[in-house]
C-alpha positions as a Python dict, from the first residue, in 0.01 Angstrom:
ca = {
    (1, 'M'): (0, 0, 0),
    (2, 'G'): (323, -170, 103),
    (3, 'A'): (660, -140, -63),
    (4, 'A'): (605, -473, -238),
    (5, 'G'): (289, -341, -405),
    (6, 'V'): (459, -23, -519),
    (7, 'A'): (753, -227, -651),
    (8, 'R'): (510, -411, -882),
    (9, 'L'): (441, -82, -1059),
    (10, 'H'): (790, -64, -1214),
    (11, 'G'): (752, -157, -1580),
    (12, 'L'): (549, -125, -1899),
    (13, 'F'): (191, -214, -1981),
    (14, 'A'): (-47, -155, -2270),
    (15, 'T'): (-395, -3, -2270),
    (16, 'Y'): (-668, 8, -2533),
    (17, 'K'): (-745, 366, -2643),
    (18, 'P'): (-1109, 399, -2750),
    (19, 'P'): (-1175, 597, -3070),
    (20, 'G'): (-1192, 973, -3014),
    (21, 'L'): (-1028, 963, -2669),
    (22, 'H'): (-715, 1181, -2657),
    (23, 'W'): (-408, 998, -2530),
    (24, 'K'): (-345, 1265, -2264),
    (25, 'H'): (-692, 1210, -2119),
    (26, 'L'): (-626, 835, -2116),
    (27, 'R'): (-295, 887, -1938),
    (28, 'D'): (-453, 1118, -1677),
    (29, 'T'): (-738, 872, -1618),
    (30, 'V'): (-500, 581, -1565),
    (31, 'E'): (-284, 792, -1335),
    (32, 'L'): (-590, 888, -1128),
    (33, 'Q'): (-698, 524, -1098),
    (34, 'L'): (-348, 427, -984),
    (35, 'L'): (-348, 698, -718),
    (36, 'K'): (-693, 592, -598),
    (37, 'G'): (-575, 233, -570),
    (38, 'L'): (-260, 328, -383),
    (39, 'N'): (-443, 559, -142),
    (40, 'A'): (-715, 300, -73),
    (41, 'G'): (-466, 54, 71),
    (42, 'K'): (-359, 53, 433),
    (43, 'P'): (-49, 274, 462),
    (44, 'P'): (263, 97, 588),
    (45, 'A'): (379, 172, 936),
    (46, 'P'): (649, 438, 918),
    (47, 'E'): (1000, 318, 983),
    (48, 'Q'): (1145, 423, 1316),
    (49, 'R'): (1490, 563, 1380),
    (50, 'V'): (1668, 660, 1700),
    (51, 'R'): (1731, 1030, 1757),
    (52, 'F'): (1924, 1179, 2045),
    (53, 'L'): (1758, 1489, 2198),
    (54, 'L'): (1941, 1732, 2420),
    (55, 'G'): (1747, 1836, 2735),
    (56, 'P'): (1739, 1847, 3119),
    (57, 'V'): (1703, 1530, 3322),
    (58, 'E'): (1337, 1475, 3410),
    (59, 'G'): (1263, 1533, 3784),
    (60, 'S'): (1598, 1696, 3850),
    (61, 'E'): (1635, 2056, 3972),
    (62, 'D'): (1981, 2074, 3821),
    (63, 'K'): (2020, 2257, 3491),
    (64, 'E'): (2256, 1990, 3369),
    (65, 'L'): (2176, 1881, 3011),
    (66, 'T'): (2177, 1519, 2904),
    (67, 'L'): (2113, 1318, 2585),
    (68, 'T'): (1785, 1128, 2566),
    (69, 'A'): (1719, 856, 2308),
    (70, 'T'): (1373, 862, 2148),
    (71, 'S'): (1209, 688, 1855),
    (72, 'V'): (1069, 907, 1573),
    (73, 'P'): (929, 817, 1229),
    (74, 'T'): (1148, 859, 923),
    (75, 'L'): (972, 1018, 624),
    (76, 'T'): (1225, 931, 356),
    (77, 'N'): (1053, 606, 251),
    (78, 'H'): (717, 751, 142),
    (79, 'P'): (711, 733, -239),
    (80, 'L'): (550, 981, -476),
    (81, 'V'): (379, 817, -775),
    (82, 'L'): (465, 1028, -1078),
    (83, 'G'): (479, 756, -1342),
    (84, 'V'): (520, 382, -1364),
    (85, 'G'): (859, 380, -1197),
    (86, 'Q'): (1148, 243, -1394),
    (87, 'G'): (917, 182, -1687),
    (88, 'R'): (990, 539, -1798),
    (89, 'S'): (1347, 444, -1883),
    (90, 'L'): (1218, 135, -2064),
    (91, 'L'): (1010, 363, -2287),
    (92, 'T'): (1331, 543, -2382),
    (93, 'D'): (1487, 207, -2466),
    (94, 'M'): (1187, 123, -2684),
    (95, 'Y'): (1230, 453, -2870),
    (96, 'N'): (1600, 390, -2922),
    (97, 'A'): (1528, 41, -3055),
    (98, 'H'): (1324, 191, -3346),
    (99, 'L'): (1061, -82, -3319),
    (100, 'T'): (792, -110, -3583),
    (101, 'K'): (415, -78, -3533),
    (102, 'D'): (128, -247, -3714),
    (103, 'Y'): (-185, -65, -3832),
    (104, 'T'): (-502, -145, -4019),
    (105, 'V'): (-593, 152, -4238),
    (106, 'R'): (-928, 182, -4413),
    (107, 'G'): (-959, 388, -4730),
    (108, 'L'): (-1248, 510, -4942),
    (109, 'L'): (-1203, 567, -5315),
    (110, 'G'): (-1367, 846, -5514),
    (111, 'K'): (-1317, 1165, -5318),
    (112, 'A'): (-1049, 1394, -5178),
    (113, 'T'): (-1067, 1623, -4873),
    (114, 'D'): (-849, 1901, -4738),
    (115, 'D'): (-714, 1692, -4448),
    (116, 'F'): (-734, 1339, -4603),
    (117, 'R'): (-1014, 1242, -4361),
    (118, 'E'): (-1349, 1110, -4473),
    (119, 'D'): (-1530, 1387, -4286),
    (120, 'G'): (-1295, 1667, -4402),
    (121, 'R'): (-1391, 1949, -4641),
    (122, 'L'): (-1463, 1797, -4981),
    (123, 'V'): (-1213, 1907, -5247),
    (124, 'E'): (-1282, 1672, -5536),
    (125, 'K'): (-1493, 1374, -5643),
    (126, 'T'): (-1363, 1124, -5896),
    (127, 'T'): (-1455, 796, -6062),
    (128, 'Y'): (-1287, 473, -5956),
    (129, 'D'): (-1440, 205, -6181),
    (130, 'H'): (-1100, 142, -6341),
    (131, 'V'): (-934, 50, -6009),
    (132, 'T'): (-874, -323, -5955),
    (133, 'R'): (-720, -530, -5678),
    (134, 'E'): (-424, -612, -5903),
    (135, 'K'): (-353, -243, -5970),
    (136, 'L'): (-371, -168, -5598),
    (137, 'D'): (-135, -455, -5514),
    (138, 'R'): (118, -328, -5770),
    (139, 'I'): (110, 21, -5619),
    (140, 'L'): (159, -121, -5269),
    (141, 'A'): (460, -326, -5386),
    (142, 'V'): (618, -10, -5535),
    (143, 'I'): (558, 184, -5211),
    (144, 'Q'): (713, -91, -5001),
    (145, 'G'): (1017, -116, -5229),
    (146, 'S'): (1082, 259, -5225),
    (147, 'H'): (1054, 275, -4846),
    (148, 'Q'): (1293, -18, -4803),
    (149, 'K'): (1548, 169, -5015),
    (150, 'A'): (1497, 474, -4795),
    (151, 'L'): (1547, 257, -4487),
    (152, 'V'): (1888, 153, -4617),
    (153, 'T'): (1975, 521, -4668),
    (154, 'Y'): (1873, 621, -4316),
    (155, 'S'): (2056, 323, -4167),
    (156, 'N'): (2387, 478, -4284),
    (157, 'L'): (2505, 133, -4389),
    (158, 'D'): (2771, 85, -4652),
    (159, 'L'): (2627, -198, -4858),
    (160, 'Q'): (2972, -261, -5005),
    (161, 'T'): (3081, -422, -4678),
    (162, 'Q'): (3022, -792, -4614),
    (163, 'E'): (2844, -728, -4284),
    (164, 'A'): (2601, -480, -4440),
    (165, 'Y'): (2541, -712, -4735),
    (166, 'E'): (2454, -1002, -4506),
    (167, 'M'): (2220, -780, -4303),
    (168, 'A'): (2046, -667, -4622),
    (169, 'V'): (2009, -1028, -4741),
    (170, 'K'): (1852, -1124, -4408),
    (171, 'G'): (1629, -817, -4413),
    (172, 'L'): (1772, -678, -4088),
    (173, 'I'): (1801, -302, -4129),
    (174, 'R'): (1685, -8, -3919),
    (175, 'P'): (1760, 366, -3912),
    (176, 'M'): (2041, 510, -3703),
    (177, 'N'): (1831, 799, -3574),
    (178, 'K'): (1490, 959, -3613),
    (179, 'S'): (1370, 953, -3973),
    (180, 'P'): (1056, 1026, -4174),
    (181, 'M'): (789, 758, -4171),
    (182, 'L'): (933, 434, -4309),
    (183, 'I'): (710, 149, -4425),
    (184, 'T'): (857, -198, -4382),
    (185, 'G'): (547, -387, -4493),
    (186, 'I'): (216, -301, -4660),
    (187, 'R'): (-55, -519, -4813),
    (188, 'C'): (-425, -514, -4895),
    (189, 'L'): (-649, -719, -4665),
    (190, 'H'): (-984, -635, -4821),
    (191, 'F'): (-1093, -473, -5148),
    (192, 'V'): (-1458, -402, -5225),
    (193, 'P'): (-1472, -68, -5410),
    (194, 'P'): (-1503, 200, -5300),
    (195, 'E'): (-1365, 58, -4974),
    (196, 'F'): (-1028, -105, -4917),
    (197, 'L'): (-842, -214, -4604),
    (198, 'L'): (-465, -209, -4569),
    (199, 'E'): (-226, -366, -4319),
    (200, 'V'): (74, -137, -4268),
    (201, 'Q'): (393, -206, -4074),
    (202, 'C'): (596, 110, -4021),
    (203, 'M'): (808, 320, -3787),
    (204, 'H'): (836, 691, -3703),
    (205, 'E'): (484, 748, -3831),
    (206, 'T'): (216, 1001, -3740),
    (207, 'Q'): (-157, 969, -3785),
    (208, 'K'): (-157, 1242, -4050),
    (209, 'Q'): (116, 1064, -4247),
    (210, 'L'): (-91, 746, -4252),
    (211, 'R'): (-392, 941, -4379),
    (212, 'R'): (-175, 1105, -4643),
    (213, 'L'): (-55, 760, -4748),
    (214, 'V'): (-413, 668, -4841),
    (215, 'H'): (-445, 995, -5036),
    (216, 'E'): (-124, 924, -5230),
    (217, 'I'): (-234, 569, -5309),
    (218, 'G'): (-550, 716, -5461),
    (219, 'L'): (-345, 950, -5679),
    (220, 'E'): (-124, 664, -5797),
    (221, 'L'): (-439, 477, -5897),
    (222, 'K'): (-548, 778, -6111),
    (223, 'T'): (-832, 859, -5875),
    (224, 'T'): (-869, 997, -5521),
    (225, 'A'): (-905, 839, -5178),
    (226, 'V'): (-964, 943, -4820),
    (227, 'C'): (-886, 767, -4493),
    (228, 'S'): (-1186, 665, -4286),
    (229, 'H'): (-1021, 470, -4003),
    (230, 'V'): (-677, 399, -3855),
    (231, 'R'): (-622, 133, -3590),
    (232, 'R'): (-295, 37, -3428),
    (233, 'T'): (-282, -336, -3366),
    (234, 'R'): (80, -375, -3251),
    (235, 'D'): (324, -137, -3088),
    (236, 'G'): (670, -293, -3080),
    (237, 'F'): (628, -605, -2868),
    (238, 'F'): (277, -528, -2736),
    (239, 'T'): (-33, -649, -2923),
    (240, 'L'): (-406, -597, -2874),
    (241, 'E'): (-413, -910, -2658),
    (242, 'D'): (-190, -728, -2408),
    (243, 'A'): (-400, -411, -2394),
    (244, 'L'): (-606, -337, -2083),
    (245, 'L'): (-968, -241, -2152),
    (246, 'R'): (-1119, 64, -1986),
    (247, 'T'): (-1275, -152, -1714),
    (248, 'Q'): (-924, -278, -1630),
    (249, 'W'): (-763, 60, -1564),
    (250, 'D'): (-720, -12, -1194),
    (251, 'L'): (-421, -68, -968),
    (252, 'H'): (-430, -447, -946),
    (253, 'S'): (-495, -504, -1319),
    (254, 'I'): (-208, -272, -1408),
    (255, 'Q'): (24, -441, -1158),
    (256, 'D'): (-62, -782, -1304),
    (257, 'A'): (-13, -659, -1662),
    (258, 'I'): (329, -515, -1577),
    (259, 'Q'): (440, -841, -1416),
    (260, 'V'): (319, -1053, -1709),
    (261, 'A'): (489, -829, -1966),
    (262, 'A'): (817, -781, -1776),
    (263, 'P'): (1004, -1094, -1900),
    (264, 'R'): (907, -1029, -2262),
    (265, 'V'): (992, -659, -2237),
    (266, 'A'): (1338, -739, -2101),
    (267, 'A'): (1407, -1009, -2359),
    (268, 'E'): (1283, -810, -2659),
    (269, 'L'): (1465, -491, -2561),
    (270, 'E'): (1788, -681, -2503),
    (271, 'K'): (1754, -851, -2841),
    (272, 'N'): (1671, -534, -3035),
    (273, 'L'): (1925, -311, -2865),
    (274, 'R'): (2191, -581, -2905),
    (275, 'L'): (2137, -576, -3280),
    (276, 'G'): (2266, -221, -3269),
    (277, 'P'): (2215, 65, -3516),
    (278, 'G'): (2126, -28, -3868),
    (279, 'T'): (1918, -339, -3803),
    (280, 'Q'): (1545, -391, -3845),
    (281, 'Q'): (1345, -682, -3975),
    (282, 'L'): (1202, -616, -4321),
    (283, 'H'): (914, -807, -4472),
    (284, 'G'): (845, -908, -4828),
    (285, 'P'): (512, -890, -5010),
    (286, 'G'): (395, -1207, -4833),
    (287, 'W'): (445, -1057, -4487),
    (288, 'H'): (174, -1139, -4237),
    (289, 'G'): (167, -918, -3929),
    (290, 'D'): (0, -1180, -3709),
    (291, 'N'): (316, -1391, -3721),
    (292, 'E'): (523, -1121, -3556),
    (293, 'R'): (619, -1127, -3192),
    (294, 'P'): (453, -827, -3066),
    (295, 'S'): (452, -261, -2825),
    (296, 'P'): (255, 54, -2523),
    (297, 'A'): (-78, 219, -2556),
    (298, 'L'): (-240, 33, -2840),
    (299, 'E'): (-480, 266, -3010),
    (300, 'S'): (-794, 261, -3217),
    (301, 'W'): (-838, 585, -3406),
    (302, 'T'): (-1102, 714, -3634),
    (303, 'A'): (-931, 897, -3915),
    (304, 'G'): (-981, 1215, -3719),
    (305, 'G'): (-824, 1108, -3394),
}
């Protein structure tokens, strides 16, 4: 694999994580496929450099030493593939930009478990006949409003200033540093009791926190609920359309994906980092995630992982 091919591996790309597959196993599998692809190519001819060797003149009986010029390979240009090059620093930039992610979260009314999963140890069963779509929508609006207030708090903005006021009016607020999970948009996509499907836009989340969110929604509705499925559909500026399927975890597909994503990655990071601390787009109750410009490793989880 020539230097040009290796250079095409500097950047970010997204992969689809099948349900139940741990992200570390996915990473190791992709890394192995990259190494196989790199090793399968014809190695470049080693660069030559001139080295002067001290020794006797060939064919001479004299013990006089002379300098002889010879050509030897230089080994300093043989790369070690330990990641996707400069893309590692781009991941740090993505983290510092506090980009949001989109999820679809499926809930099931009528029971509670010890870990908020559908297949967890059953703790309680409840009725849910009183729950309506309108009641659920009201609860979701309250949750979104409380999280947007928390977002202002973690942004360390003084809303008394004109700049902060204008940012708040435009809905451009983000936290200064790491924070608890913050929800910037949440709405119900489907409601057929006992099942309901939510679309959640958030940042700094964990899978357990998303499952707990379903549990807390159940409590607010005077019943119980468990989470049966969590699927990430957008990670920053990467969407499902960008994600490589398992059959595409090979060197050339990854190189192509990195090259296609590179202009968007550069533009989006520059835009988000230029906004500086305290800015993040908020969405009102009518938010629709599909209208967002899309971020890496898009995942499909069962509620258990």
